[in-house]
GROMACS .gro file of N, CA and C in nm:
model
  336
    1UNK      N    1  -0.880 -14.279  -7.405
    1UNK     CA    2  -0.891 -14.423  -7.385
    1UNK      C    3  -0.951 -14.454  -7.249
    2UNK      N    4  -0.908 -14.384  -7.144
    2UNK     CA    5  -0.965 -14.408  -7.010
    2UNK      C    6  -1.110 -14.368  -7.004
    3UNK      N    7  -1.148 -14.265  -7.076
    3UNK     CA    8  -1.290 -14.224  -7.076
    3UNK      C    9  -1.376 -14.332  -7.139
    4UNK      N   10  -1.321 -14.400  -7.240
    4UNK     CA   11  -1.394 -14.509  -7.307
    4UNK      C   12  -1.409 -14.626  -7.209
    5UNK      N   13  -1.307 -14.654  -7.131
    5UNK     CA   14  -1.317 -14.763  -7.029
    5UNK      C   15  -1.423 -14.726  -6.921
    6UNK      N   16  -1.424 -14.602  -6.882
    6UNK     CA   17  -1.523 -14.556  -6.786
    6UNK      C   18  -1.665 -14.574  -6.844
    7UNK      N   19  -1.680 -14.530  -6.966
    7UNK     CA   20  -1.810 -14.543  -7.034
    7UNK      C   21  -1.853 -14.687  -7.046
    8UNK      N   22  -1.758 -14.775  -7.077
    8UNK     CA   23  -1.786 -14.918  -7.091
    8UNK      C   24  -1.827 -14.976  -6.949
    9UNK      N   25  -1.764 -14.927  -6.843
    9UNK     CA   26  -1.796 -14.973  -6.712
    9UNK      C   27  -1.941 -14.933  -6.678
   10UNK      N   28  -1.978 -14.811  -6.709
   10UNK     CA   29  -2.116 -14.768  -6.680
   10UNK      C   30  -2.212 -14.850  -6.764
   11UNK      N   31  -2.185 -14.875  -6.889
   11UNK     CA   32  -2.273 -14.959  -6.972
   11UNK      C   33  -2.284 -15.099  -6.921
   12UNK      N   34  -2.175 -15.161  -6.877
   12UNK     CA   35  -2.177 -15.297  -6.821
   12UNK      C   36  -2.270 -15.301  -6.700
   13UNK      N   37  -2.257 -15.203  -6.616
   13UNK     CA   38  -2.345 -15.197  -6.497
   13UNK      C   39  -2.490 -15.177  -6.532
   14UNK      N   40  -2.513 -15.089  -6.631
   14UNK     CA   41  -2.650 -15.060  -6.674
   14UNK      C   42  -2.717 -15.185  -6.732
   15UNK      N   43  -2.646 -15.253  -6.822
   15UNK     CA   44  -2.706 -15.372  -6.878
   15UNK      C   45  -2.715 -15.489  -6.783
   16UNK      N   46  -2.626 -15.489  -6.684
   16UNK     CA   47  -2.638 -15.589  -6.577
   16UNK      C   48  -2.765 -15.571  -6.496
   17UNK      N   49  -2.798 -15.446  -6.467
   17UNK     CA   50  -2.920 -15.418  -6.389
   17UNK      C   51  -3.041 -15.460  -6.473
   18UNK      N   52  -3.040 -15.435  -6.602
   18UNK     CA   53  -3.156 -15.467  -6.686
   18UNK      C   54  -3.167 -15.614  -6.712
   19UNK      N   55  -3.055 -15.681  -6.745
   19UNK     CA   56  -3.062 -15.819  -6.796
   19UNK      C   57  -3.054 -15.925  -6.691
   20UNK      N   58  -2.990 -15.902  -6.576
   20UNK     CA   59  -2.976 -16.007  -6.474
   20UNK      C   60  -3.107 -16.021  -6.399
   21UNK      N   61  -3.141 -16.145  -6.360
   21UNK     CA   62  -3.265 -16.169  -6.289
   21UNK      C   63  -3.243 -16.193  -6.142
   22UNK      N   64  -3.118 -16.224  -6.105
   22UNK     CA   65  -3.085 -16.250  -5.963
   22UNK      C   66  -3.070 -16.114  -5.894
   23UNK      N   67  -3.127 -16.098  -5.779
   23UNK     CA   68  -3.123 -15.969  -5.708
   23UNK      C   69  -2.986 -15.927  -5.663
   24UNK      N   70  -2.903 -16.028  -5.622
   24UNK     CA   71  -2.769 -15.996  -5.579
   24UNK      C   72  -2.688 -15.946  -5.702
   25UNK      N   73  -2.706 -16.008  -5.817
   25UNK     CA   74  -2.634 -15.962  -5.936
   25UNK      C   75  -2.680 -15.821  -5.977
   26UNK      N   76  -2.805 -15.792  -5.955
   26UNK     CA   77  -2.851 -15.652  -5.987
   26UNK      C   78  -2.782 -15.556  -5.893
   27UNK      N   79  -2.767 -15.590  -5.765
   27UNK     CA   80  -2.700 -15.498  -5.671
   27UNK      C   81  -2.552 -15.477  -5.710
   28UNK      N   82  -2.491 -15.591  -5.748
   28UNK     CA   83  -2.351 -15.579  -5.792
   28UNK      C   84  -2.338 -15.498  -5.920
   29UNK      N   85  -2.430 -15.515  -6.012
   29UNK     CA   86  -2.430 -15.437  -6.132
   29UNK      C   87  -2.450 -15.287  -6.104
   30UNK      N   88  -2.534 -15.256  -6.007
   30UNK     CA   89  -2.553 -15.118  -5.968
   30UNK      C   90  -2.425 -15.060  -5.910
   31UNK      N   91  -2.349 -15.143  -5.834
   31UNK     CA   92  -2.222 -15.097  -5.785
   31UNK      C   93  -2.122 -15.072  -5.894
   32UNK      N   94  -2.119 -15.157  -5.994
   32UNK     CA   95  -2.029 -15.138  -6.110
   32UNK      C   96  -2.063 -15.010  -6.177
   33UNK      N   97  -2.192 -14.982  -6.202
   33UNK     CA   98  -2.234 -14.861  -6.269
   33UNK      C   99  -2.199 -14.738  -6.185
   34UNK      N  100  -2.217 -14.749  -6.054
   34UNK     CA  101  -2.183 -14.638  -5.967
   34UNK      C  102  -2.030 -14.610  -5.971
   35UNK      N  103  -1.950 -14.715  -5.975
   35UNK     CA  104  -1.804 -14.694  -5.982
   35UNK      C  105  -1.768 -14.623  -6.112
   36UNK      N  106  -1.836 -14.659  -6.221
   36UNK     CA  107  -1.808 -14.588  -6.348
   36UNK      C  108  -1.845 -14.444  -6.343
   37UNK      N  109  -1.956 -14.411  -6.283
   37UNK     CA  110  -1.998 -14.271  -6.275
   37UNK      C  111  -1.899 -14.190  -6.182
   38UNK      N  112  -1.862 -14.253  -6.076
   38UNK     CA  113  -1.763 -14.185  -5.985
   38UNK      C  114  -1.629 -14.162  -6.061
   39UNK      N  115  -1.584 -14.261  -6.135
   39UNK     CA  116  -1.460 -14.246  -6.210
   39UNK      C  117  -1.475 -14.136  -6.316
   40UNK      N  118  -1.591 -14.122  -6.373
   40UNK     CA  119  -1.615 -14.015  -6.472
   40UNK      C  120  -1.600 -13.877  -6.408
   41UNK      N  121  -1.660 -13.860  -6.286
   41UNK     CA  122  -1.649 -13.733  -6.218
   41UNK      C  123  -1.505 -13.706  -6.175
   42UNK      N  124  -1.430 -13.807  -6.139
   42UNK     CA  125  -1.288 -13.789  -6.107
   42UNK      C  126  -1.215 -13.736  -6.228
   43UNK      N  127  -1.241 -13.792  -6.347
   43UNK     CA  128  -1.181 -13.741  -6.470
   43UNK      C  129  -1.220 -13.598  -6.494
   44UNK      N  130  -1.341 -13.560  -6.470
   44UNK     CA  131  -1.383 -13.422  -6.488
   44UNK      C  132  -1.305 -13.330  -6.393
   45UNK      N  133  -1.289 -13.374  -6.270
   45UNK     CA  134  -1.217 -13.291  -6.173
   45UNK      C  135  -1.068 -13.282  -6.205
   46UNK      N  136  -1.012 -13.378  -6.274
   46UNK     CA  137  -0.869 -13.377  -6.303
   46UNK      C  138  -0.837 -13.314  -6.435
   47UNK      N  139  -0.931 -13.260  -6.508
   47UNK     CA  140  -0.900 -13.201  -6.637
   47UNK      C  141  -0.816 -13.076  -6.624
   48UNK      N  142  -0.833 -13.000  -6.520
   48UNK     CA  143  -0.753 -12.877  -6.503
   48UNK      C  144  -0.619 -12.907  -6.447
   49UNK      N  145  -0.596 -13.022  -6.388
   49UNK     CA  146  -0.467 -13.054  -6.327
   49UNK      C  147  -0.489 -13.165  -6.226
   50UNK      N  148  -0.374 -13.220  -6.177
   50UNK     CA  149  -0.386 -13.330  -6.080
   50UNK      C  150  -0.331 -13.294  -5.943
   51UNK      N  151  -0.285 -13.167  -5.927
   51UNK     CA  152  -0.227 -13.131  -5.798
   51UNK      C  153  -0.338 -13.092  -5.703
   52UNK      N  154  -0.308 -13.110  -5.570
   52UNK     CA  155  -0.408 -13.072  -5.470
   52UNK      C  156  -0.408 -12.920  -5.454
   53UNK      N  157  -0.522 -12.860  -5.429
   53UNK     CA  158  -0.533 -12.713  -5.421
   53UNK      C  159  -0.491 -12.662  -5.282
   54UNK      N  160  -0.365 -12.676  -5.251
   54UNK     CA  161  -0.307 -12.633  -5.120
   54UNK      C  162  -0.201 -12.527  -5.151
   55UNK      N  163  -0.209 -12.418  -5.079
   55UNK     CA  164  -0.110 -12.313  -5.090
   55UNK      C  165   0.011 -12.351  -5.008
   56UNK      N  166   0.130 -12.354  -5.075
   56UNK     CA  167   0.252 -12.397  -5.008
   56UNK      C  168   0.350 -12.280  -5.016
   57UNK      N  169   0.394 -12.227  -4.901
   57UNK     CA  170   0.486 -12.116  -4.893
   57UNK      C  171   0.446 -11.994  -4.975
   58UNK      N  172   0.317 -11.964  -4.970
   58UNK     CA  173   0.264 -11.850  -5.041
   58UNK      C  174   0.249 -11.868  -5.191
   59UNK      N  175   0.290 -11.981  -5.242
   59UNK     CA  176   0.281 -12.003  -5.386
   59UNK      C  177   0.149 -12.074  -5.419
   60UNK      N  178   0.079 -12.026  -5.512
   60UNK     CA  179  -0.045 -12.094  -5.557
   60UNK      C  180  -0.008 -12.173  -5.685
   61UNK      N  181  -0.033 -12.302  -5.674
   61UNK     CA  182  -0.004 -12.384  -5.793
   61UNK      C  183  -0.116 -12.370  -5.894
   62UNK      N  184  -0.075 -12.361  -6.019
   62UNK     CA  185  -0.174 -12.331  -6.125
   62UNK      C  186  -0.254 -12.454  -6.169
   63UNK      N  187  -0.195 -12.568  -6.177
   63UNK     CA  188  -0.263 -12.686  -6.236
   63UNK      C  189  -0.316 -12.775  -6.125
   64UNK      N  190  -0.413 -12.719  -6.048
   64UNK     CA  191  -0.467 -12.806  -5.943
   64UNK      C  192  -0.600 -12.858  -5.981
   65UNK      N  193  -0.640 -12.971  -5.925
   65UNK     CA  194  -0.768 -13.033  -5.950
   65UNK      C  195  -0.881 -12.955  -5.886
   66UNK      N  196  -0.999 -12.955  -5.950
   66UNK     CA  197  -1.112 -12.880  -5.896
   66UNK      C  198  -1.161 -12.958  -5.773
   67UNK      N  199  -1.170 -12.894  -5.654
   67UNK     CA  200  -1.208 -12.969  -5.533
   67UNK      C  201  -1.359 -12.993  -5.523
   68UNK      N  202  -1.442 -12.918  -5.596
   68UNK     CA  203  -1.586 -12.932  -5.579
   68UNK      C  204  -1.635 -13.069  -5.628
   69UNK      N  205  -1.597 -13.117  -5.746
   69UNK     CA  206  -1.643 -13.255  -5.786
   69UNK      C  207  -1.588 -13.358  -5.689
   70UNK      N  208  -1.472 -13.342  -5.635
   70UNK     CA  209  -1.415 -13.440  -5.541
   70UNK      C  210  -1.506 -13.444  -5.412
   71UNK      N  211  -1.549 -13.331  -5.366
   71UNK     CA  212  -1.640 -13.331  -5.248
   71UNK      C  213  -1.773 -13.395  -5.280
   72UNK      N  214  -1.823 -13.367  -5.398
   72UNK     CA  215  -1.948 -13.429  -5.440
   72UNK      C  216  -1.935 -13.578  -5.453
   73UNK      N  217  -1.822 -13.626  -5.497
   73UNK     CA  218  -1.798 -13.769  -5.517
   73UNK      C  219  -1.789 -13.836  -5.380
   74UNK      N  220  -1.725 -13.774  -5.287
   74UNK     CA  221  -1.717 -13.834  -5.152
   74UNK      C  222  -1.858 -13.851  -5.096
   75UNK      N  223  -1.944 -13.753  -5.117
   75UNK     CA  224  -2.082 -13.766  -5.069
   75UNK      C  225  -2.152 -13.878  -5.146
   76UNK      N  226  -2.129 -13.887  -5.274
   76UNK     CA  227  -2.193 -13.990  -5.356
   76UNK      C  228  -2.146 -14.128  -5.313
   77UNK      N  229  -2.022 -14.140  -5.276
   77UNK     CA  230  -1.972 -14.274  -5.230
   77UNK      C  231  -2.043 -14.316  -5.102
   78UNK      N  232  -2.057 -14.226  -5.007
   78UNK     CA  233  -2.124 -14.255  -4.883
   78UNK      C  234  -2.271 -14.287  -4.901
   79UNK      N  235  -2.336 -14.208  -4.986
   79UNK     CA  236  -2.480 -14.236  -5.011
   79UNK      C  237  -2.497 -14.367  -5.085
   80UNK      N  238  -2.407 -14.397  -5.183
   80UNK     CA  239  -2.412 -14.525  -5.252
   80UNK      C  240  -2.392 -14.644  -5.164
   81UNK      N  241  -2.302 -14.634  -5.073
   81UNK     CA  242  -2.277 -14.740  -4.976
   81UNK      C  243  -2.401 -14.762  -4.889
   82UNK      N  244  -2.463 -14.658  -4.844
   82UNK     CA  245  -2.582 -14.667  -4.762
   82UNK      C  246  -2.697 -14.734  -4.843
   83UNK      N  247  -2.713 -14.695  -4.967
   83UNK     CA  248  -2.821 -14.750  -5.047
   83UNK      C  249  -2.798 -14.900  -5.070
   84UNK      N  250  -2.672 -14.935  -5.096
   84UNK     CA  251  -2.642 -15.081  -5.114
   84UNK      C  252  -2.670 -15.161  -4.988
   85UNK      N  253  -2.635 -15.104  -4.870
   85UNK     CA  254  -2.664 -15.173  -4.745
   85UNK      C  255  -2.812 -15.191  -4.729
   86UNK      N  256  -2.889 -15.089  -4.757
   86UNK     CA  257  -3.035 -15.096  -4.747
   86UNK      C  258  -3.093 -15.199  -4.842
   87UNK      N  259  -3.042 -15.204  -4.966
   87UNK     CA  260  -3.089 -15.304  -5.062
   87UNK      C  261  -3.051 -15.446  -5.020
   88UNK      N  262  -2.935 -15.466  -4.962
   88UNK     CA  263  -2.895 -15.596  -4.916
   88UNK      C  264  -2.988 -15.644  -4.800
   89UNK      N  265  -3.028 -15.553  -4.715
   89UNK     CA  266  -3.121 -15.587  -4.608
   89UNK      C  267  -3.254 -15.630  -4.669
   90UNK      N  268  -3.300 -15.559  -4.773
   90UNK     CA  269  -3.425 -15.593  -4.841
   90UNK      C  270  -3.413 -15.733  -4.905
   91UNK      N  271  -3.299 -15.761  -4.964
   91UNK     CA  272  -3.281 -15.892  -5.029
   91UNK      C  273  -3.276 -16.003  -4.923
   92UNK      N  274  -3.218 -15.974  -4.808
   92UNK     CA  275  -3.216 -16.074  -4.700
   92UNK      C  276  -3.355 -16.103  -4.650
   93UNK      N  277  -3.440 -16.000  -4.646
   93UNK     CA  278  -3.576 -16.019  -4.604
   93UNK      C  279  -3.653 -16.101  -4.710
   94UNK      N  280  -3.628 -16.071  -4.837
   94UNK     CA  281  -3.693 -16.152  -4.942
   94UNK      C  282  -3.643 -16.297  -4.940
   95UNK      N  283  -3.517 -16.317  -4.906
   95UNK     CA  284  -3.459 -16.453  -4.902
   95UNK      C  285  -3.522 -16.533  -4.786
   96UNK      N  286  -3.563 -16.467  -4.681
   96UNK     CA  287  -3.629 -16.538  -4.572
   96UNK      C  288  -3.766 -16.584  -4.613
   97UNK      N  289  -3.836 -16.507  -4.695
   97UNK     CA  290  -3.974 -16.542  -4.736
   97UNK      C  291  -3.982 -16.625  -4.859
   98UNK      N  292  -3.877 -16.624  -4.944
   98UNK     CA  293  -3.878 -16.697  -5.070
   98UNK      C  294  -3.757 -16.786  -5.077
   99UNK      N  295  -3.772 -16.900  -5.146
   99UNK     CA  296  -3.656 -16.994  -5.158
   99UNK      C  297  -3.552 -16.949  -5.263
  100UNK      N  298  -3.579 -16.847  -5.342
  100UNK     CA  299  -3.488 -16.804  -5.447
  100UNK      C  300  -3.478 -16.654  -5.451
  101UNK      N  301  -3.377 -16.606  -5.521
  101UNK     CA  302  -3.360 -16.460  -5.538
  101UNK      C  303  -3.385 -16.416  -5.683
  102UNK      N  304  -3.440 -16.507  -5.762
  102UNK     CA  305  -3.473 -16.471  -5.902
  102UNK      C  306  -3.601 -16.388  -5.901
  103UNK      N  307  -3.600 -16.280  -5.976
  103UNK     CA  308  -3.715 -16.190  -5.969
  103UNK      C  309  -3.841 -16.249  -6.023
  104UNK      N  310  -3.833 -16.330  -6.132
  104UNK     CA  311  -3.955 -16.392  -6.187
  104UNK      C  312  -4.017 -16.490  -6.089
  105UNK      N  313  -3.935 -16.568  -6.020
  105UNK     CA  314  -3.991 -16.660  -5.924
  105UNK      C  315  -4.053 -16.591  -5.803
  106UNK      N  316  -3.991 -16.481  -5.759
  106UNK     CA  317  -4.047 -16.408  -5.646
  106UNK      C  318  -4.181 -16.343  -5.689
  107UNK      N  319  -4.185 -16.287  -5.813
  107UNK     CA  320  -4.312 -16.232  -5.861
  107UNK      C  321  -4.419 -16.341  -5.873
  108UNK      N  322  -4.379 -16.459  -5.922
  108UNK     CA  323  -4.475 -16.569  -5.944
  108UNK      C  324  -4.529 -16.615  -5.807
  109UNK      N  325  -4.441 -16.622  -5.707
  109UNK     CA  326  -4.483 -16.669  -5.576
  109UNK      C  327  -4.568 -16.571  -5.500
  110UNK      N  328  -4.554 -16.441  -5.528
  110UNK     CA  329  -4.630 -16.340  -5.457
  110UNK      C  330  -4.750 -16.284  -5.532
  111UNK      N  331  -4.776 -16.336  -5.649
  111UNK     CA  332  -4.891 -16.291  -5.728
  111UNK      C  333  -5.016 -16.370  -5.682
  112UNK      N  334  -5.123 -16.299  -5.647
  112UNK     CA  335  -5.244 -16.375  -5.599
  112UNK      C  336  -5.314 -16.448  -5.715
   0.00000   0.00000   0.00000
């Protein structure tokens, strides 16, 4: 059931990117899709268990989560945040030059 919710989140973000014409809504849709992908990788990491892979008193716990996808996800979160900040700066620059953030209006105003 949770995997279906994650898949629905990714689809909502994907269709938001395609169907929305406002640039801010496209950025928010990309964030929603990114959240869904990150949640999917968290589910993959938690399939073998949910415990942290830490040795306690010489005992190795058997059902620990795979730490490699978690490390990759931390990197993906940082890169995603950086990309969103860069896109917001680009949108701010477009907002200074154009009165609207609608993609069709921006294309119409900048077409020779």
